[in-house]
Short mmCIF file of C-alpha atoms in Angstrom, two decimals:
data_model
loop_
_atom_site.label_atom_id
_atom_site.label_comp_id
_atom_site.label_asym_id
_atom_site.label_seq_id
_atom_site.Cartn_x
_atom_site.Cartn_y
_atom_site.Cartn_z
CA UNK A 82 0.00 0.00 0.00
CA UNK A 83 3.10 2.38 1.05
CA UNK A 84 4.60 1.58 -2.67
CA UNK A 85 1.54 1.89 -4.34
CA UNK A 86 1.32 5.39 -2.69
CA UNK A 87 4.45 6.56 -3.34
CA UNK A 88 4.30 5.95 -7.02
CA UNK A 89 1.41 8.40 -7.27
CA UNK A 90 3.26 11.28 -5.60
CA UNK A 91 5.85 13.40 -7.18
CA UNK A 92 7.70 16.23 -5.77
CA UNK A 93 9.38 19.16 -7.51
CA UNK A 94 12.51 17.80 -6.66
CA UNK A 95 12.05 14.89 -8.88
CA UNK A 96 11.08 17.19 -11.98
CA UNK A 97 13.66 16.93 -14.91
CA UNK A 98 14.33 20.95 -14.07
CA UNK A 99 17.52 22.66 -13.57
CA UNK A 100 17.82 22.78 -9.23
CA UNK A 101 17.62 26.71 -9.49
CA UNK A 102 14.40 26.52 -11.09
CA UNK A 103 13.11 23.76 -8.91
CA UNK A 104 14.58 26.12 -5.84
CA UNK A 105 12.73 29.24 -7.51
CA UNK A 106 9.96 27.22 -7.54
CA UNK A 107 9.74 26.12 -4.02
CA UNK A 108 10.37 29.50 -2.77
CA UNK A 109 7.48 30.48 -4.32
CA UNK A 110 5.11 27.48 -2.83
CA UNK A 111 5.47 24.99 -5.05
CA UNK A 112 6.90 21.56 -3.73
CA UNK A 113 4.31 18.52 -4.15
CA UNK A 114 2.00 17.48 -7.34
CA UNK A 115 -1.40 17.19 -7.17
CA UNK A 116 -2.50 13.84 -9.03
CA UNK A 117 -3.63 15.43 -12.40
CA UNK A 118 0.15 17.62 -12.42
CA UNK A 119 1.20 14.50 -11.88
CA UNK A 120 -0.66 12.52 -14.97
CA UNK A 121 0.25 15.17 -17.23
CA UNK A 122 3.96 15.15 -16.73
CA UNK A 123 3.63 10.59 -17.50
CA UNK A 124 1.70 11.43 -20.53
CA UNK A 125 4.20 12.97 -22.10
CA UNK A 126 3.78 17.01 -20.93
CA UNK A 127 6.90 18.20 -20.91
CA UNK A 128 8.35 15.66 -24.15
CA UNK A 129 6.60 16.73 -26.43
CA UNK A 130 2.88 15.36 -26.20
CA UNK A 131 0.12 17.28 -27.25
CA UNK A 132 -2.50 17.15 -24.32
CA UNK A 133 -5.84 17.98 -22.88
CA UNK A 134 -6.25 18.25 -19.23
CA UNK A 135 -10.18 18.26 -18.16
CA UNK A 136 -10.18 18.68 -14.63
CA UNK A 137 -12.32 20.87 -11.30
CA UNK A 138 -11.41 24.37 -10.41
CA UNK A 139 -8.13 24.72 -8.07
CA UNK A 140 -6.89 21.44 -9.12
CA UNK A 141 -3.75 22.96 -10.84
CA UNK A 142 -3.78 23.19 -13.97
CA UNK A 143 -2.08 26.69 -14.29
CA UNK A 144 1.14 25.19 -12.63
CA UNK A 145 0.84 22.07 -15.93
CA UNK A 146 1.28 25.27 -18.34
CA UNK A 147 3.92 26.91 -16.02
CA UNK A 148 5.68 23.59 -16.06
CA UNK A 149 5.19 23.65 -19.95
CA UNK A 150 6.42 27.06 -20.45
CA UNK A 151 9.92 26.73 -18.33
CA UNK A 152 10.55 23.60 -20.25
CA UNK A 153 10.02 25.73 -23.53
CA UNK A 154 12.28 28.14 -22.11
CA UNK A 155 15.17 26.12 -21.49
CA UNK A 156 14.78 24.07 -24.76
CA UNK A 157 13.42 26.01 -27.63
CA UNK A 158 13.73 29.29 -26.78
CA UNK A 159 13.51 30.88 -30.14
CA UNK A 160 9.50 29.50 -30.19
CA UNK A 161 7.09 31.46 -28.87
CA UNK A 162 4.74 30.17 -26.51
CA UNK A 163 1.26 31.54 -27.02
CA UNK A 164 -1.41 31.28 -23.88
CA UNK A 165 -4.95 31.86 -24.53
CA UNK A 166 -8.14 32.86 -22.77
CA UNK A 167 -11.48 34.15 -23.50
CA UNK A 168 -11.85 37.10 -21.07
CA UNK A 169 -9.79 40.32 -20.83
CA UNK A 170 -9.75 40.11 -16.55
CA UNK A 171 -8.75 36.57 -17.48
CA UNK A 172 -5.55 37.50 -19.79
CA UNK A 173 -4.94 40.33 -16.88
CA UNK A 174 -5.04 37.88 -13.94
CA UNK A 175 -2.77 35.28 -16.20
CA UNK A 176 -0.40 37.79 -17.30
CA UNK A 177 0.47 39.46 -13.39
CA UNK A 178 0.50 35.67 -12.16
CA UNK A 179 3.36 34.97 -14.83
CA UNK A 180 5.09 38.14 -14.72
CA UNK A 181 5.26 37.18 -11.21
CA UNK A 182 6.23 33.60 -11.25
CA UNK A 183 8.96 33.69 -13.68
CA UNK A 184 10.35 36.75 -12.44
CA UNK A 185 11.03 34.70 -9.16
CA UNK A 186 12.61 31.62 -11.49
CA UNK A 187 16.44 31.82 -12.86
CA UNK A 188 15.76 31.33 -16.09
CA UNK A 189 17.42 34.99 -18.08
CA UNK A 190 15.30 37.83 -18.61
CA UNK A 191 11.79 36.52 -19.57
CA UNK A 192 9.83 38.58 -21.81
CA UNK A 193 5.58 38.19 -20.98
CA UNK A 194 3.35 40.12 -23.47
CA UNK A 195 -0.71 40.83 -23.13
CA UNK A 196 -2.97 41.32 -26.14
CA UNK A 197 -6.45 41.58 -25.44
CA UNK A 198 -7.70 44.48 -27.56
CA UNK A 199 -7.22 46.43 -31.17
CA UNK A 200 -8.14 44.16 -33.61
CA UNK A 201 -6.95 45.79 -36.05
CA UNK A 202 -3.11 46.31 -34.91
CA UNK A 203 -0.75 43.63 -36.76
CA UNK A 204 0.62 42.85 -33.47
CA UNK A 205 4.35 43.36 -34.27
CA UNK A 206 5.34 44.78 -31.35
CA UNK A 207 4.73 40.84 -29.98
CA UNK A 208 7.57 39.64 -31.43
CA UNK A 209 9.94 40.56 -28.75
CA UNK A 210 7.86 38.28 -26.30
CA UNK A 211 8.74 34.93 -25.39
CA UNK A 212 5.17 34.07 -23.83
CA UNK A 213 2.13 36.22 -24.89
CA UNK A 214 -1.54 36.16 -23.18
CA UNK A 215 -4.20 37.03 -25.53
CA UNK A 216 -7.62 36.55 -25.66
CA UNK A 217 -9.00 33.93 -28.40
CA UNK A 218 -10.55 36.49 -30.47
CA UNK A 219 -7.51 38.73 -30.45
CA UNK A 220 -5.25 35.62 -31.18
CA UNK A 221 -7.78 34.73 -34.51
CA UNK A 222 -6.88 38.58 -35.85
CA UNK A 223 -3.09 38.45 -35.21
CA UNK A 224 -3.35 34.83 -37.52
CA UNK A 225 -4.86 36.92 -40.08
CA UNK A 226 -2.52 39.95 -40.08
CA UNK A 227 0.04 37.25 -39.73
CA UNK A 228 2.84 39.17 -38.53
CA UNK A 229 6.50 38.24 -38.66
CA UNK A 230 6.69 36.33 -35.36
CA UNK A 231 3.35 34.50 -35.86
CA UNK A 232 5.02 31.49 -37.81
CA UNK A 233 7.05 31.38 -34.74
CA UNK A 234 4.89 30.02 -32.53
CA UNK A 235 5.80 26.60 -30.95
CA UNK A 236 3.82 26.38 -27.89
CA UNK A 237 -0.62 27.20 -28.01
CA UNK A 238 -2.05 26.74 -24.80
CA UNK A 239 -5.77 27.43 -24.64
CA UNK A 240 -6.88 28.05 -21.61
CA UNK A 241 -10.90 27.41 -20.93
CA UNK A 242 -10.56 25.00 -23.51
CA UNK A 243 -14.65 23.50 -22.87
CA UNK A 244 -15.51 26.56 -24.46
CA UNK A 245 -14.88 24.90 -28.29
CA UNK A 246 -18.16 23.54 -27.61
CA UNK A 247 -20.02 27.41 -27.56
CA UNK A 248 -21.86 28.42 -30.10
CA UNK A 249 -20.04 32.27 -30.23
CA UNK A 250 -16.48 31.31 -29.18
CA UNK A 251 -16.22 27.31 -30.30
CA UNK A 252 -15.50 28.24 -34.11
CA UNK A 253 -12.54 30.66 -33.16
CA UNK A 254 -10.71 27.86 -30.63
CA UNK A 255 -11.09 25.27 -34.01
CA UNK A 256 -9.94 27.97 -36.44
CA UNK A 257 -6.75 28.65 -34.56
CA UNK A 258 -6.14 25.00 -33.59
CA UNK A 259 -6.54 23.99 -37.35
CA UNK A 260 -4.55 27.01 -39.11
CA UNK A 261 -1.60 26.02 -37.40
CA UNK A 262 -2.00 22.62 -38.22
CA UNK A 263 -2.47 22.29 -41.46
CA UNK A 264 0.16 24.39 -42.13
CA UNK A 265 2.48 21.76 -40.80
CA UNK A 266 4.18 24.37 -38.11
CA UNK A 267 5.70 21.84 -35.38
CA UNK A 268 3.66 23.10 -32.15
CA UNK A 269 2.60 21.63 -29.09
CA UNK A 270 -0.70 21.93 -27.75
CA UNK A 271 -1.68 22.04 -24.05
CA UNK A 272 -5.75 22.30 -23.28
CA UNK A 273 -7.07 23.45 -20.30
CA UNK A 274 -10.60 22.71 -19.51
CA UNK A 275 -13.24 21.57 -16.85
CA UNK A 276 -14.95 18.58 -16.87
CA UNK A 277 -15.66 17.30 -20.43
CA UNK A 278 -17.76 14.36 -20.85
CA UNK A 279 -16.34 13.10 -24.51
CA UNK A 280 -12.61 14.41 -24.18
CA UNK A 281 -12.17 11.21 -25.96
CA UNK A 282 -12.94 13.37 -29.26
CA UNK A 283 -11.13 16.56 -28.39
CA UNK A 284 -8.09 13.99 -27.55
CA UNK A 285 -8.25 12.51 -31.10
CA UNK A 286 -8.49 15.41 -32.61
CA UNK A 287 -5.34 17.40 -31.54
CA UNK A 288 -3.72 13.53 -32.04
CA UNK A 289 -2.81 14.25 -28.12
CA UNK A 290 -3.11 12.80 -24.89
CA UNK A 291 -5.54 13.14 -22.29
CA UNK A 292 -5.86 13.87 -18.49
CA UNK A 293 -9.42 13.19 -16.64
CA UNK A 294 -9.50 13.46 -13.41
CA UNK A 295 -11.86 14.12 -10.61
CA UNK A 296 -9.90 14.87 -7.94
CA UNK A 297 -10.28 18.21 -6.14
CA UNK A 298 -7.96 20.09 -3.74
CA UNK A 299 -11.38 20.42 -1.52
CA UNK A 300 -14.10 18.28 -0.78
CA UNK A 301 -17.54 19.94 -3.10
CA UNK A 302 -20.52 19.52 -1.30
CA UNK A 303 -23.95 20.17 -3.54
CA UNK A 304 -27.30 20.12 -2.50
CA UNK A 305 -30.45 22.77 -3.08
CA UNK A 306 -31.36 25.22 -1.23
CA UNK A 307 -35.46 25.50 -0.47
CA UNK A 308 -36.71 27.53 2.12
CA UNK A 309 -34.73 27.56 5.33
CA UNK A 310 -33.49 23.64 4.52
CA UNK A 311 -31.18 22.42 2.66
CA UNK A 312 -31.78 18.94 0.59
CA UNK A 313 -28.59 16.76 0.06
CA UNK A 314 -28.76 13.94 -3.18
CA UNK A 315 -28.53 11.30 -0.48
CA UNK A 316 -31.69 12.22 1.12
CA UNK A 317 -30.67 13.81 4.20
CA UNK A 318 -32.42 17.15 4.83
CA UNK A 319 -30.21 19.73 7.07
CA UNK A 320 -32.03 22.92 8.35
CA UNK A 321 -30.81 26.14 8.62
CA UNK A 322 -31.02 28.84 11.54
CA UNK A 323 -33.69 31.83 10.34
CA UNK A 324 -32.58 34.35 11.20
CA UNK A 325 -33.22 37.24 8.32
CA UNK A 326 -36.14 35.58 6.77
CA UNK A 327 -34.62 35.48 4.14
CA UNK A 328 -32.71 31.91 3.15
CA UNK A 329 -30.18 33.15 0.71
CA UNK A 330 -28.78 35.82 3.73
CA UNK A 331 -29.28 33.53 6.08
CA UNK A 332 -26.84 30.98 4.70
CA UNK A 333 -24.78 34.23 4.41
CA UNK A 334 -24.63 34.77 7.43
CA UNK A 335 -24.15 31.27 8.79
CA UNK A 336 -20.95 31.13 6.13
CA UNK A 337 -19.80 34.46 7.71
CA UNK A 338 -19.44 32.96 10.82
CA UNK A 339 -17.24 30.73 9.98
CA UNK A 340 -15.15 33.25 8.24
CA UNK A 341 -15.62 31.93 4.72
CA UNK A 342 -16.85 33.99 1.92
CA UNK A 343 -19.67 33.61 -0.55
CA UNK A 344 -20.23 33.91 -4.77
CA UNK A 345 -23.84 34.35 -5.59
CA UNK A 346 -24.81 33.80 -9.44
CA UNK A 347 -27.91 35.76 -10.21
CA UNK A 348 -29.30 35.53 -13.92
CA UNK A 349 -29.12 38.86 -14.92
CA UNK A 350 -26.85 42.40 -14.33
CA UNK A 351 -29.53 44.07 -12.34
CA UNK A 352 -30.60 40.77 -10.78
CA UNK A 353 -26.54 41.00 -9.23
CA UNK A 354 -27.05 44.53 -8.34
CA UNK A 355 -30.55 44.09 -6.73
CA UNK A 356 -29.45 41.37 -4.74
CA UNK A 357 -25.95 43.04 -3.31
CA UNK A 358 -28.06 45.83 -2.28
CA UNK A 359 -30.78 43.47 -0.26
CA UNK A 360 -27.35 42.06 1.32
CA UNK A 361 -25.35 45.61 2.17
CA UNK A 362 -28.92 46.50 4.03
CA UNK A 363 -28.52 43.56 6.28
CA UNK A 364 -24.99 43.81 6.48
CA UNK A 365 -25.19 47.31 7.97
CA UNK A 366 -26.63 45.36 11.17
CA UNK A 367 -23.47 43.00 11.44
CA UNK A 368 -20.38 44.88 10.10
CA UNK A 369 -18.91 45.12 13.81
CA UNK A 370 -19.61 41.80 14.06
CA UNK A 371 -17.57 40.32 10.79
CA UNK A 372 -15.08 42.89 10.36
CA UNK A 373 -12.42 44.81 12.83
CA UNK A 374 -11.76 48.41 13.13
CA UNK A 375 -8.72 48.24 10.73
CA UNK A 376 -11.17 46.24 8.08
CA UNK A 377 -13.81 48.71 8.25
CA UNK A 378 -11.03 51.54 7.73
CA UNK A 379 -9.67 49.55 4.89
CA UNK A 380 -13.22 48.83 3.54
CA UNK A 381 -14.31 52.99 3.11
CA UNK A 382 -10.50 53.72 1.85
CA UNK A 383 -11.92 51.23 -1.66
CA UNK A 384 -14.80 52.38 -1.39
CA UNK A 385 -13.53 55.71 -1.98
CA UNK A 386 -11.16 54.64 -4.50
CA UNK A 387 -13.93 52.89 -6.89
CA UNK A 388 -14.86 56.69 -7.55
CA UNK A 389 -11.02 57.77 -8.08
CA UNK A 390 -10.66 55.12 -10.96
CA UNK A 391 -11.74 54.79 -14.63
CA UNK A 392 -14.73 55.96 -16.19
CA UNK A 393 -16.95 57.23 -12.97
CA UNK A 394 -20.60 56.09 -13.54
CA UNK A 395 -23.91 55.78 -11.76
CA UNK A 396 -23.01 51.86 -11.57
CA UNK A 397 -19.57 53.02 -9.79
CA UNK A 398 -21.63 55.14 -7.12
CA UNK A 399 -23.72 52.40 -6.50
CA UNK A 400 -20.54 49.84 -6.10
CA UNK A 401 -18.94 52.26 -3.66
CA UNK A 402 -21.59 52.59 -1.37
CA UNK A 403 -21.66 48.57 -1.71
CA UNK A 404 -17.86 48.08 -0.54
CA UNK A 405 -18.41 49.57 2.59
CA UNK A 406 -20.21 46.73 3.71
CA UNK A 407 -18.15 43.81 2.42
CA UNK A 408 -20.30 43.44 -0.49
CA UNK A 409 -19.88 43.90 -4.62
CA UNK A 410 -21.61 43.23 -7.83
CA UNK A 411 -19.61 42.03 -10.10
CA UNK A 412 -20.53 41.87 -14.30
CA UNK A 413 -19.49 42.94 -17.71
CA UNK A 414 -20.97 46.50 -17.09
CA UNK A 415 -18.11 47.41 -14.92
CA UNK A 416 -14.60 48.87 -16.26
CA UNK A 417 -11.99 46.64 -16.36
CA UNK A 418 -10.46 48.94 -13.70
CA UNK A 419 -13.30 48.05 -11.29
CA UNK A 420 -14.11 44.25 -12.32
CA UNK A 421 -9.99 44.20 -11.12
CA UNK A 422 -10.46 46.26 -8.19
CA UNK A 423 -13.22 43.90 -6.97
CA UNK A 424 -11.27 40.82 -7.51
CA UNK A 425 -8.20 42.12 -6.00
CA UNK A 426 -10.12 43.12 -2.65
CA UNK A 427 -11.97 39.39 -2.60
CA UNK A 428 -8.63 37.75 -2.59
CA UNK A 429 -7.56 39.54 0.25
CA UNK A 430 -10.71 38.24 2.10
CA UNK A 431 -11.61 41.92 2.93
CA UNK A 432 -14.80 41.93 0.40
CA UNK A 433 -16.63 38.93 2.10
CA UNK A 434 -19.82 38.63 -0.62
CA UNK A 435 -19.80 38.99 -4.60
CA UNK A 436 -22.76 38.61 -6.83
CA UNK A 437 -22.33 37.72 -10.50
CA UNK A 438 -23.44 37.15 -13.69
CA UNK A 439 -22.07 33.73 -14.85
CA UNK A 440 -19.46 35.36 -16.68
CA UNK A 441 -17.72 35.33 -13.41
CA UNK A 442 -17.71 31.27 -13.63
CA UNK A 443 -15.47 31.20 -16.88
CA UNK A 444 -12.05 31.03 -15.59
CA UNK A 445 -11.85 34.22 -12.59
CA UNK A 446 -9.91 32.93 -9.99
CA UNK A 447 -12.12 33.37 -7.28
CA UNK A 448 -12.72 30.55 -4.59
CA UNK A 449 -15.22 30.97 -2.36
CA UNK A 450 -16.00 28.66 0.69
CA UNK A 451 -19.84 28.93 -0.68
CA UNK A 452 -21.42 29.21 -4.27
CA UNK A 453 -25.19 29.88 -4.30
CA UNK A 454 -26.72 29.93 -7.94
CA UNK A 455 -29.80 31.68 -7.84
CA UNK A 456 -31.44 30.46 -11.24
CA UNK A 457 -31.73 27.40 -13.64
CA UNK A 458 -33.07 29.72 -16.55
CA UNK A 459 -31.90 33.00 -18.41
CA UNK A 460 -32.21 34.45 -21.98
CA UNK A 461 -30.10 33.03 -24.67
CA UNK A 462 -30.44 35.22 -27.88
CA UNK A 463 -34.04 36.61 -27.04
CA UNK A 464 -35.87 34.17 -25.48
CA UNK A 465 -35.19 32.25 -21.86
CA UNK A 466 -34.40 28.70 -21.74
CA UNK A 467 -32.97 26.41 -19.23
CA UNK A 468 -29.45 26.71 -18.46
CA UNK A 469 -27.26 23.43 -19.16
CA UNK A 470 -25.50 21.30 -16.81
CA UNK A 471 -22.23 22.37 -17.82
CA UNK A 472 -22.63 25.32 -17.05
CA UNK A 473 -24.22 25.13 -13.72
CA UNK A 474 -21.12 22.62 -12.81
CA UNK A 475 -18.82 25.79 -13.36
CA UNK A 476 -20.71 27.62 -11.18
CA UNK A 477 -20.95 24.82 -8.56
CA UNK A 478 -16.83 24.25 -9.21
CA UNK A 479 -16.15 27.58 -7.39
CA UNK A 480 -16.78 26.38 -3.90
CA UNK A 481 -14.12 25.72 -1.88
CA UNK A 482 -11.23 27.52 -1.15
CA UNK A 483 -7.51 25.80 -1.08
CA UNK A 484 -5.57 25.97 2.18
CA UNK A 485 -8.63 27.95 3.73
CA UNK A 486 -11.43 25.89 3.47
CA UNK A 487 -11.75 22.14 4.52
CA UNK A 488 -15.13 21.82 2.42
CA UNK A 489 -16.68 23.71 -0.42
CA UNK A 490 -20.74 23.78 -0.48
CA UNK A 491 -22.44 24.69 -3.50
CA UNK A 492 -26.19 25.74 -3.19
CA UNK A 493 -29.26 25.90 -6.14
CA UNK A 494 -31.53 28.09 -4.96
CA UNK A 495 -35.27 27.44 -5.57
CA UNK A 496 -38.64 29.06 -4.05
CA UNK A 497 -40.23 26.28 -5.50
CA UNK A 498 -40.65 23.34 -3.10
CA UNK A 499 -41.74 20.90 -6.41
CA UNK A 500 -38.51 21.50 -8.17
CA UNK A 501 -35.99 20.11 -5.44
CA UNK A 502 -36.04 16.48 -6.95
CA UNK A 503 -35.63 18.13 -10.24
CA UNK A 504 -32.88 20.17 -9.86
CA UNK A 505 -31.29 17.29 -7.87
CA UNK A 506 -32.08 14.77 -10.84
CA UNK A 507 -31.32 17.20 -13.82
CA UNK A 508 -28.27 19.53 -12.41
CA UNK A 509 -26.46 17.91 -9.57
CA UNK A 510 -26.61 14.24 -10.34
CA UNK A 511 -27.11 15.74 -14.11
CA UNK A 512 -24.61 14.05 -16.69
CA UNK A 513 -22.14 17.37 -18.43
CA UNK A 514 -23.62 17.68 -21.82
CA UNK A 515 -20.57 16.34 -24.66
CA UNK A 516 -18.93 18.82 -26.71
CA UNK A 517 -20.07 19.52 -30.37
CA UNK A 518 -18.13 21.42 -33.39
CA UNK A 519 -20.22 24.70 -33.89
CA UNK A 520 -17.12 25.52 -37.19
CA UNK A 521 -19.83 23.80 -39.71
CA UNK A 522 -22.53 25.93 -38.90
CA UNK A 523 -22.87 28.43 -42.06
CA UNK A 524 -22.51 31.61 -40.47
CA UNK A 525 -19.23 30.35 -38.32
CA UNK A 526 -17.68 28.53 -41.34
CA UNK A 527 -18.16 31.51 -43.55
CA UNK A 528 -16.41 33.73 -40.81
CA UNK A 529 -13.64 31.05 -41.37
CA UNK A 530 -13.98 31.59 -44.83
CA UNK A 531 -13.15 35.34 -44.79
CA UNK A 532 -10.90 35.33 -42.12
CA UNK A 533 -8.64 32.69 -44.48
CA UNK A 534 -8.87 34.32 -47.62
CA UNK A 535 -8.13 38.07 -45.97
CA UNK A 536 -4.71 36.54 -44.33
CA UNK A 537 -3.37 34.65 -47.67
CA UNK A 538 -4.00 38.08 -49.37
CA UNK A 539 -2.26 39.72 -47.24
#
């Protein structure tokens, strides 16, 4: 039993790295694998291998791509290594955590570039980089202005990878994957996903390996959330204290207490901001009770600053007021400025409560000791329709928060005592829907099309 457990650990030291990088490393927090680090490096990460890593929130696969990237560095440092996401506060986020991580690492003077806007800049100044973050729609115009480095690239890791399957953002992932390709340019790809029921397919098609795995750094609890109880898949039925009246705040408040923090998903922009200001109200009765003097201090210094930064609008006002209380909305209508601002404040644990649009779900690092998803329908395209597992699974993937929490709990919310076994049945013991190629569809392939014929012509 002893053997068989030591052959599934690894530790940095055993990592075919130079020792100052493995030192770097350590100094920075890094010095044992988690099992799917650990499945990507014997599948052939860093020799080569094309790969596609499907695995729950926190579970590491940012430190697989780090990994990737040194061993790039050291061996083929010419090729540029390209890393992609779909958000701008994504590419941000990605782009200060590797700035910061190799600057720590002995490995010469790393160069990181972001690209996330302009679509119409040729992207030359990108050829001094040695790793660039760019967004997936930024990435498809720099292909077709095909600038002098783009040729270049030897390493394309897409980040959010799951997101081949949407019907907007699918046919860009498969247009970059395939241009490179079938142009016969030697790269590697590394794909970062969530859960994906057929990776199978996506496996097979990048003629890579794959990495499924189910193992999270904490425990995910899911049940729903119905009046003042709380119904578990097994059965059980656990009741919570009322205390508000109301059973979203009161679960709040019982997470408060045991200094955790919360993500609600609301279905709408002004469904988020409606529901942070129902929260602030009640939180006006217990800020001396869940922050300290020097937290409350700290708390009206950002709220002050929301109105010192970026475009000042009636949303910012509203937001300000918010932060004094340990609460935020958090959605698409912000700045960039502010969306960072919030983010930066809820990793510091000083902003205790967020409500978002789902947005929030694809790929923000934000942990939170409890998720509560407040819907199972929204609009798609002008008309509502129920939302898909997959999606609610992202949501749900938030909870729990590594070397804080011991357990994450993930809550639907319902006011609807007939949908519990529903929403039990369809969502949390729901199968993840596979993923499909949307690049066929006419209007997608003809965007292909164009985008082809306006980078051969130059």
């Amino acid at each position: 039993m002893l053997e068989e457990q030591r052959r599934n650990e690894m530790y940095i030291d055993e990592l075919p790295l130079p020792n100052e990088v493995i030192e770097g490393l350590k100094k920075i927090g890094y010095k044992k694998l988690y099992p799917p680090q650990i499945e990507a490096i014997k599948k052939g990460l860093l020799e080569g291998k094309n790969l596609i890593v499907a695995t729950p929130t926190a579970s590491g696969k940012t430190f697989i791509a780090i990994l990737l990237m040194i061993k790039k560095i050291l061996h083929q440092r010419d090729g540029k290594i390209v890393y992609l996401v779909p958000l701008k506060a994504l590419a941000n986020e990605k782009y200060q955590e590797f700035k910061d991580i190799f600057g720590k690492i002995k490995l010469g003077k790393i160069n990181i570039m972001i690209s996330t806007g302009d679509y119409d800049s040729k992207g030359e100044e990108l050829r001094k980089a040695h790793i660039i973050v760019a967004t997936y729609e930024k990435m498809d115009s720099l292909i077709r202005h095909s600038p002098t480095w783009i040729k270049k690239v030897r390493t394309l890791v897409i980040d959010e990878a799951h997101l081949i399957g949407s019907v907007d953002r699918g046919y860009v992932i498969e247009n970059i994957i395939m241009r490179y390709r079938s142009e016969g340019i030697p790269i590697q790809i590394l794909m970062l996903s969530a859960t994906i029921s057929n990776i199978e397919h996506l496996s097979r098609w990048i003629e890579g390996e794959e990495v499924k795995n189910d193992w999270r750094p904490v425990p995910l609890r899911e049940a729903v959330l119905y009046d003042h109880e709380i119904y578990h898949p097994d059965g059980n039925v656990e009741k919570i204290e009322n205390i508000t009246g109301d059973p979203i705040m009161d679960k709040v408040i019982h997470t408060l207490k045991e200094h955790g923090q919360i993500l609600i998903f609301t279905q709408s922009r002004n469904e988020a901001r409606r529901k942070a200001k129902k929260i602030a109200n009640i939180m006006r009765r217990y800020l001396n009770e869940f922050f300290n003097e020097r937290e409350i201090n700290l708390l009206n210094l950002y709220s002050q600053k929301v109105l010192k930064i970026g475009e000042q609008t009636k949303l910012n006002e509203e937001l300000s007021k918010l932060i004094k209380y340990g609460v935020a909305f958090h959605h698409a209508g912000l700045g960039l400025q502010h969306r960072i601002l919030i983010e930066n404040i809820y990793r510091d644990g000083l902003l205790k409560i967020i409500t978002a649009t789902p947005t929030l779900a694809s790929g923000v690092n934000l942990p939170s000791r409890t998720v509560i998803i407040t819907y199972t329908t929204r609009r798609f395209a002008g008309y509502e329709d129920t939302i898909n597992v997959f999606e609610y699974k992202q949501m749900a993937g938030r909870a729990g928060r590594p070397k804080y929490d011991e357990l994450g709990e993930a809550y639907l919310y319902t006011r609807n005592q007939w949908n519990i076994d529903y929403l039990i049945t369809s969502y949390i013991l729901g199968d993840i829907e596979p993923i499909v190629s949307k690049l066929l569809e006419d209007e997608n392939l003809d965007k292909v099309l164009l985008s082809f014929i306006s980078s051969t012509n130059g």
